[in-house]
């Protein structure tokens, strides 16, 4: 029962940022494009396509009033125009993370318990069953190591599992990592480094010592364990970790991990940790005490020029807003851009931010005002929006 109540509290916190009480007709421009359809649709992932300046958005739709929802993929250009929109009747449930497979010019996309392969024209080729994908809206559970090898991470209760796949979805190797008895693991994320090694981070709860934090493991390219670390974040913040949100690395070899810290039911804040190459905490940044009642850092993207950008959902004093923050390698803020719900017509939930090959930022997420998908383009150097639209709803 404790675990059930805890999960309910987490998901209540996550969905709180999606609450909208009134739908208001917009008569002015907003700094994003909203794809408005009568039926519900949501976005979880985005990747740049093989055509420069075009993007693939992955999510789900209830179009046609069918249930359960079905996988939805949209190709859009950098102005937000829809180039192609595909609904997959054979893929029930959402499509979450999406990753290129340049060996054959196709894509991998997660679809519930399935890993789905698409060709370059977004045609469904095959799917493989992989049980127990955890927290399916996280888009970085699956990563490409090098040509023909991919790894996904699963938190499976008492241990964390890393699975290496080839380009056809065949399992090449599996490694299970256990901390010790009495420890439960939950959300997990994975990051591939330039040398082919893998780092996996998972939320853990120690039922014996009542500690809570992040379990981190580094694996070599063969999935042999190099080292493991346990970071007790309860001792740092005084509250338990509710979810591990993202993991990335910087050009200097350090790691950046994001977590949701739960103060109490319906009340939490986002935290960012900088770790050295051995998983030791160097510095941290958090929203607690920033005047924000609730803050959730949803995703992050490493920048080719150094540093990284995070996208967060924040409830301030009586207002929701979507925030993008660019950090340098030392967690100093380079710029912060807040989009209030009044400015864009809604706070935007879930989603993912990426750096484009043109050096800008692309973002997609869920637009709760009209129950639709939103797309944004931002200037990497300033955070200013690059596209605008005038909604007709």
Coordinates of C-alpha atoms in Angstrom, one line a residue:
X1 CA 0.0 0.0 0.0
X2 CA 2.9 2.4 0.8
X3 CA 4.3 1.9 -2.7
X4 CA 0.8 2.4 -4.3
X5 CA 0.3 5.6 -2.4
X6 CA 3.7 6.8 -3.2
X7 CA 3.2 6.3 -6.9
X8 CA -0.2 8.0 -6.7
X9 CA 1.5 11.0 -5.1
X10 CA 4.2 11.1 -7.8
X11 CA 1.8 10.9 -10.7
X12 CA -0.5 13.5 -9.1
X13 CA 2.4 15.8 -9.0
X14 CA 3.3 15.2 -12.6
X15 CA -0.2 15.7 -13.8
X16 CA -0.9 18.8 -11.7
X17 CA 1.0 20.9 -14.3
X18 CA -1.5 19.8 -16.9
X19 CA -4.6 21.1 -15.1
X20 CA -6.4 23.8 -17.0
X21 CA -9.8 25.1 -16.0
X22 CA -10.8 27.4 -18.8
X23 CA -10.3 27.3 -22.6
X24 CA -9.8 30.8 -23.9
X25 CA -9.9 31.7 -27.6
X26 CA -6.6 33.3 -28.6
X27 CA -6.6 36.5 -30.6
X28 CA -2.9 37.1 -30.6
X29 CA 0.2 35.3 -31.7
X30 CA 1.8 32.7 -29.4
X31 CA 5.5 31.6 -29.6
X32 CA 4.7 28.0 -30.6
X33 CA 2.6 25.9 -33.0
X34 CA -0.3 23.9 -31.6
X35 CA -1.6 21.0 -33.7
X36 CA -5.3 21.2 -32.9
X37 CA -7.5 18.1 -33.5
X38 CA -10.9 17.3 -32.0
X39 CA -9.6 14.2 -30.2
X40 CA -6.9 14.0 -27.6
X41 CA -3.2 13.6 -28.5
X42 CA 0.0 13.9 -26.6
X43 CA 3.7 14.1 -27.5
X44 CA 6.6 12.4 -25.6
X45 CA 9.6 12.5 -27.9
X46 CA 11.3 14.3 -30.7
X47 CA 14.3 13.7 -33.0
X48 CA 15.7 15.5 -36.0
X49 CA 15.0 13.5 -39.1
X50 CA 17.5 12.6 -41.8
X51 CA 16.2 15.6 -43.7
X52 CA 17.9 18.6 -42.2
X53 CA 15.4 21.1 -40.8
X54 CA 12.7 18.5 -40.3
X55 CA 11.7 16.6 -37.1
X56 CA 9.9 13.5 -36.0
X57 CA 7.5 13.9 -33.1
X58 CA 6.3 10.7 -31.3
X59 CA 3.3 10.4 -29.1
X60 CA -0.3 9.0 -29.2
X61 CA -3.8 10.0 -30.3
X62 CA -7.4 9.1 -29.6
X63 CA -8.4 10.2 -33.1
X64 CA -11.6 8.5 -34.2
X65 CA -12.6 8.1 -30.5
X66 CA -10.8 4.7 -30.4
X67 CA -9.5 3.3 -27.1
X68 CA -6.8 2.5 -26.2
X69 CA -4.9 5.3 -27.9
X70 CA -2.7 4.5 -30.9
X71 CA 0.9 5.5 -31.8
X72 CA 1.2 8.8 -33.6
X73 CA 4.2 10.1 -35.4
X74 CA 4.4 13.5 -37.1
X75 CA 7.1 14.9 -39.3
X76 CA 7.2 18.7 -39.1
X77 CA 9.6 21.4 -40.5
X78 CA 11.3 24.0 -38.4
X79 CA 8.4 26.5 -39.0
X80 CA 6.1 23.9 -37.5
X81 CA 4.3 22.9 -40.7
X82 CA 3.2 19.3 -40.8
X83 CA 5.0 17.4 -43.6
X84 CA 3.5 14.0 -42.7
X85 CA 1.2 12.6 -40.0
X86 CA 0.9 8.9 -39.4
X87 CA -1.4 6.9 -37.0
X88 CA -0.5 3.2 -36.6
X89 CA -3.6 1.1 -36.1
X90 CA -1.4 -1.9 -35.3
X91 CA 0.4 -0.1 -32.5
X92 CA -1.9 0.4 -29.6
X93 CA -0.7 2.7 -26.8
X94 CA 1.7 5.6 -27.0
X95 CA 4.9 6.0 -28.8
X96 CA 7.5 7.4 -26.4
X97 CA 11.3 7.8 -27.1
X98 CA 12.4 7.8 -30.7
X99 CA 16.0 7.2 -31.8
X100 CA 17.6 7.2 -35.2
X101 CA 19.3 4.0 -36.5
X102 CA 21.6 5.4 -39.2
X103 CA 22.8 2.0 -40.2
X104 CA 19.7 1.6 -42.4
X105 CA 18.3 5.1 -42.3
X106 CA 15.4 4.1 -40.0
X107 CA 14.2 4.7 -36.5
X108 CA 13.5 2.9 -33.2
X109 CA 10.5 3.9 -31.3
X110 CA 9.2 2.6 -28.0
X111 CA 5.5 1.5 -27.9
X112 CA 4.5 0.3 -24.5
X113 CA 6.1 -3.0 -24.0
X114 CA 7.3 -3.1 -27.6
X115 CA 10.4 -1.8 -29.4
X116 CA 9.3 -0.9 -32.9
X117 CA 11.4 -0.5 -36.0
X118 CA 10.5 2.0 -38.7
X119 CA 12.2 2.6 -42.0
X120 CA 13.2 6.1 -43.2
X121 CA 9.7 6.7 -44.6
X122 CA 8.1 5.9 -41.2
X123 CA 6.7 2.6 -42.3
X124 CA 6.4 0.0 -39.6
X125 CA 8.8 -2.9 -40.2
X126 CA 8.8 -5.0 -37.1
X127 CA 8.4 -5.0 -33.3
X128 CA 10.0 -6.9 -30.5
X129 CA 8.5 -7.5 -27.0
X130 CA 10.6 -6.2 -24.1
X131 CA 8.8 -6.4 -20.9
X132 CA 8.7 -3.7 -18.2
X133 CA 9.7 -0.5 -19.8
X134 CA 9.7 1.9 -16.8
X135 CA 8.1 5.3 -16.8
X136 CA 7.4 5.3 -20.5
X137 CA 7.3 9.1 -21.0
X138 CA 11.0 9.2 -20.3
X139 CA 12.7 9.5 -23.7
X140 CA 16.3 8.6 -22.9
X141 CA 15.9 5.0 -21.7
X142 CA 17.3 3.8 -25.1
X143 CA 20.6 5.0 -26.6
X144 CA 22.9 4.2 -29.5
X145 CA 26.4 3.1 -28.5
X146 CA 28.0 2.9 -32.0
X147 CA 27.2 1.4 -35.4
X148 CA 24.8 -1.5 -34.9
X149 CA 24.7 -1.5 -31.1
X150 CA 22.1 0.0 -28.8
X151 CA 21.3 -0.2 -25.1
X152 CA 18.2 0.3 -23.1
X153 CA 17.9 0.4 -19.3
X154 CA 15.1 -1.0 -17.1
X155 CA 14.5 -0.6 -13.4
X156 CA 13.0 -3.9 -12.4
X157 CA 12.2 -3.7 -8.7
X158 CA 15.2 -5.1 -6.9
X159 CA 17.7 -4.6 -9.6
X160 CA 18.6 -2.5 -12.7
X161 CA 19.0 -4.3 -16.1
X162 CA 21.0 -3.1 -19.1
X163 CA 20.2 -4.8 -22.5
X164 CA 22.4 -4.5 -25.6
X165 CA 20.6 -4.9 -28.9
X166 CA 21.7 -5.0 -32.5
X167 CA 20.0 -3.0 -35.3
X168 CA 17.4 -5.8 -35.8
X169 CA 16.4 -5.9 -32.1
X170 CA 18.3 -9.1 -31.3
X171 CA 19.6 -9.2 -27.7
X172 CA 23.4 -9.3 -27.7
X173 CA 23.9 -9.2 -24.0
X174 CA 22.2 -8.5 -20.7
X175 CA 23.6 -7.3 -17.4
X176 CA 21.8 -7.1 -14.1
X177 CA 23.0 -4.8 -11.3
X178 CA 21.9 -5.2 -7.7
X179 CA 22.9 -2.9 -4.9
X180 CA 21.9 -5.0 -1.9
X181 CA 18.9 -6.5 -0.2
X182 CA 16.1 -4.1 0.9
X183 CA 16.7 -1.7 -2.1
X184 CA 14.0 -1.1 -4.6
X185 CA 14.8 0.7 -7.9
X186 CA 12.3 2.6 -10.0
X187 CA 12.7 5.0 -12.9
X188 CA 15.9 4.5 -15.0
X189 CA 17.8 6.5 -17.7
X190 CA 20.8 5.7 -19.8
X191 CA 23.6 7.6 -21.5
X192 CA 26.3 6.5 -24.0
X193 CA 29.7 8.2 -23.8
X194 CA 32.1 8.8 -26.6
X195 CA 34.3 5.8 -25.8
X196 CA 31.4 3.4 -26.1
X197 CA 30.9 3.0 -22.3
X198 CA 27.4 3.3 -20.7
X199 CA 26.2 5.1 -17.6
X200 CA 22.8 4.1 -16.1
X201 CA 21.1 6.0 -13.3
X202 CA 18.0 4.8 -11.4
X203 CA 16.0 6.0 -8.5
X204 CA 16.4 3.8 -5.5
X205 CA 14.6 3.5 -2.1
X206 CA 16.3 1.7 0.7
X207 CA 13.6 0.2 2.9
X208 CA 16.1 -0.8 5.6
X209 CA 18.0 2.4 6.2
X210 CA 15.2 4.7 4.9
X211 CA 17.4 6.4 2.4
X212 CA 16.5 7.6 -1.0
X213 CA 18.5 8.7 -4.0
X214 CA 20.2 7.7 -7.2
X215 CA 21.9 4.5 -8.0
X216 CA 24.5 5.0 -10.8
X217 CA 26.4 2.3 -12.7
X218 CA 29.1 2.7 -15.3
X219 CA 29.5 -0.2 -17.8
X220 CA 32.1 -0.8 -20.4
X221 CA 31.2 -1.4 -24.1
X222 CA 30.7 -5.1 -23.3
X223 CA 28.3 -4.2 -20.5
X224 CA 30.8 -5.3 -17.8
X225 CA 30.3 -3.2 -14.6
X226 CA 33.2 -0.7 -14.1
X227 CA 31.9 1.0 -11.0
X228 CA 28.6 1.7 -9.1
X229 CA 27.7 4.6 -6.8
X230 CA 24.7 5.3 -4.5
X231 CA 24.0 9.0 -3.9
X232 CA 21.8 9.5 -0.9
X233 CA 19.8 12.6 -1.9
X234 CA 17.5 12.4 1.2
X235 CA 20.6 13.4 3.3
X236 CA 21.2 16.4 0.9
X237 CA 17.6 17.7 0.5
X238 CA 15.8 16.1 3.4
X239 CA 13.2 14.6 1.1
X240 CA 13.0 11.4 -0.9
X241 CA 13.6 11.2 -4.7
X242 CA 10.4 10.7 -6.6
X243 CA 11.8 10.1 -10.0
X244 CA 15.1 10.2 -12.0
X245 CA 14.3 12.5 -14.9
X246 CA 17.4 12.6 -17.2
X247 CA 21.1 11.8 -17.6
X248 CA 23.6 13.4 -19.9
X249 CA 27.3 14.2 -20.0
X250 CA 29.4 17.2 -20.7
X251 CA 32.5 17.7 -22.9
X252 CA 34.8 17.6 -19.9
X253 CA 33.7 14.0 -19.0
X254 CA 31.4 15.0 -16.1
X255 CA 27.8 13.7 -15.8
X256 CA 24.6 15.7 -15.3
X257 CA 21.7 13.9 -13.7
X258 CA 18.2 15.3 -13.0
X259 CA 15.8 14.2 -10.3
X260 CA 12.4 15.1 -8.9
X261 CA 12.5 15.6 -5.1
X262 CA 9.2 15.0 -3.3
X263 CA 8.6 17.3 -0.3
X264 CA 5.1 16.0 0.3
X265 CA 2.1 14.9 -1.7
X266 CA 1.5 17.3 -4.6
X267 CA 4.6 19.3 -3.7
X268 CA 8.1 18.8 -5.0
X269 CA 11.0 20.4 -6.9
X270 CA 13.5 19.6 -9.5
X271 CA 17.2 19.1 -8.8
X272 CA 20.3 18.9 -11.0
X273 CA 23.5 17.1 -10.0
X274 CA 26.9 17.5 -11.6
X275 CA 29.0 14.3 -11.1
X276 CA 32.6 13.6 -11.9
X277 CA 33.7 10.7 -14.1
X278 CA 33.5 8.4 -11.1
X279 CA 29.9 9.4 -10.1
X280 CA 30.9 11.6 -7.2
X281 CA 28.7 14.8 -6.6
X282 CA 30.6 18.0 -7.5
X283 CA 27.9 20.5 -7.4
X284 CA 24.1 20.9 -7.6
X285 CA 21.3 23.2 -8.6
X286 CA 17.7 23.1 -7.4
X287 CA 14.5 25.1 -7.6
X288 CA 13.6 24.6 -3.9
X289 CA 13.5 28.0 -2.2
X290 CA 13.2 29.8 -5.5
X291 CA 9.7 30.9 -4.7
X292 CA 8.2 28.2 -6.9
X293 CA 5.7 25.9 -5.3
X294 CA 6.3 23.0 -7.7
X295 CA 9.0 22.5 -10.3
X296 CA 9.6 19.5 -12.5
X297 CA 12.6 19.3 -14.8
X298 CA 11.4 17.1 -17.6
X299 CA 14.2 16.8 -20.1
X300 CA 17.7 18.1 -20.9
X301 CA 19.9 18.3 -24.0
X302 CA 23.7 18.5 -24.1
X303 CA 25.0 21.3 -26.3
X304 CA 27.7 20.9 -28.9
X305 CA 29.3 24.2 -27.8
X306 CA 29.4 23.1 -24.1
X307 CA 26.9 23.2 -21.3
X308 CA 23.3 22.0 -21.6
X309 CA 19.7 23.1 -21.6
X310 CA 16.8 21.9 -19.4
X311 CA 13.1 22.2 -19.9
X312 CA 11.0 22.5 -16.7
X313 CA 7.4 22.9 -15.6
X314 CA 6.9 25.3 -12.8
X315 CA 4.0 26.5 -10.6
X316 CA 4.9 29.9 -9.3
X317 CA 2.8 32.2 -7.3
X318 CA -0.6 31.5 -8.8
X319 CA 0.7 30.8 -12.3
X320 CA 2.0 27.9 -14.3
X321 CA 4.8 28.3 -16.8
X322 CA 7.2 26.4 -19.0
X323 CA 10.8 27.3 -18.5
X324 CA 14.0 26.7 -20.5
X325 CA 17.4 27.2 -18.8
X326 CA 20.8 27.1 -20.4
X327 CA 23.6 26.1 -18.0
X328 CA 27.4 26.2 -18.6
X329 CA 29.5 23.3 -17.6
X330 CA 29.7 24.6 -14.0
X331 CA 25.9 24.8 -13.5
X332 CA 26.0 28.6 -13.8
X333 CA 22.8 29.9 -15.6
X334 CA 23.6 31.4 -19.0
X335 CA 20.0 32.4 -19.7
X336 CA 16.5 31.5 -18.4
X337 CA 13.4 31.9 -20.5
X338 CA 10.0 31.6 -18.8
X339 CA 6.9 31.2 -20.9
X340 CA 3.8 31.8 -18.7
X341 CA 0.5 30.1 -19.3
X342 CA -0.9 33.6 -20.1
X343 CA 1.8 34.1 -22.8
X344 CA 1.5 30.8 -24.6
X345 CA -2.1 30.0 -23.5
X346 CA -1.1 27.0 -21.4
X347 CA 1.7 25.4 -19.5
X348 CA 3.2 22.7 -21.6
X349 CA 3.7 19.2 -20.0
X350 CA 5.9 16.2 -20.7
X351 CA 7.9 16.5 -23.9
X352 CA 11.5 16.8 -24.9
X353 CA 14.0 19.4 -25.9
X354 CA 16.9 18.7 -28.4
X355 CA 19.7 20.7 -30.0
X356 CA 19.3 20.8 -33.8
X357 CA 22.0 20.4 -36.4
X358 CA 21.6 24.1 -37.2
X359 CA 22.5 25.0 -33.6
X360 CA 19.0 25.9 -32.4
X361 CA 16.6 24.2 -29.9
X362 CA 13.5 22.2 -30.8
X363 CA 10.9 21.2 -28.3
X364 CA 7.6 19.3 -28.3
X365 CA 5.2 18.7 -25.5
X366 CA 1.6 18.3 -24.4
X367 CA -0.7 21.4 -24.7
X368 CA -3.4 20.8 -22.1
X369 CA -5.6 23.8 -23.0
X370 CA -6.8 22.1 -26.2
X371 CA -5.6 18.5 -25.4
X372 CA -3.1 18.7 -28.2
X373 CA 0.6 18.6 -29.2
X374 CA 2.8 21.8 -29.3
X375 CA 6.1 22.5 -31.1
X376 CA 8.6 25.2 -30.4
X377 CA 11.9 26.4 -31.9
X378 CA 14.2 28.5 -29.7
X379 CA 17.4 30.4 -30.3
X380 CA 20.2 28.5 -28.5
X381 CA 22.1 31.6 -27.6
X382 CA 19.3 33.6 -26.1
X383 CA 16.3 31.3 -25.5
X384 CA 14.1 33.6 -27.6
X385 CA 11.3 31.9 -29.7
X386 CA 11.9 31.5 -33.4
X387 CA 8.4 30.6 -34.6
X388 CA 5.0 32.1 -33.8
X389 CA 1.4 31.2 -34.7
X390 CA -2.1 32.7 -34.4
X391 CA -4.5 29.9 -33.2
X392 CA -7.9 29.8 -34.7
X393 CA -9.5 28.1 -31.7

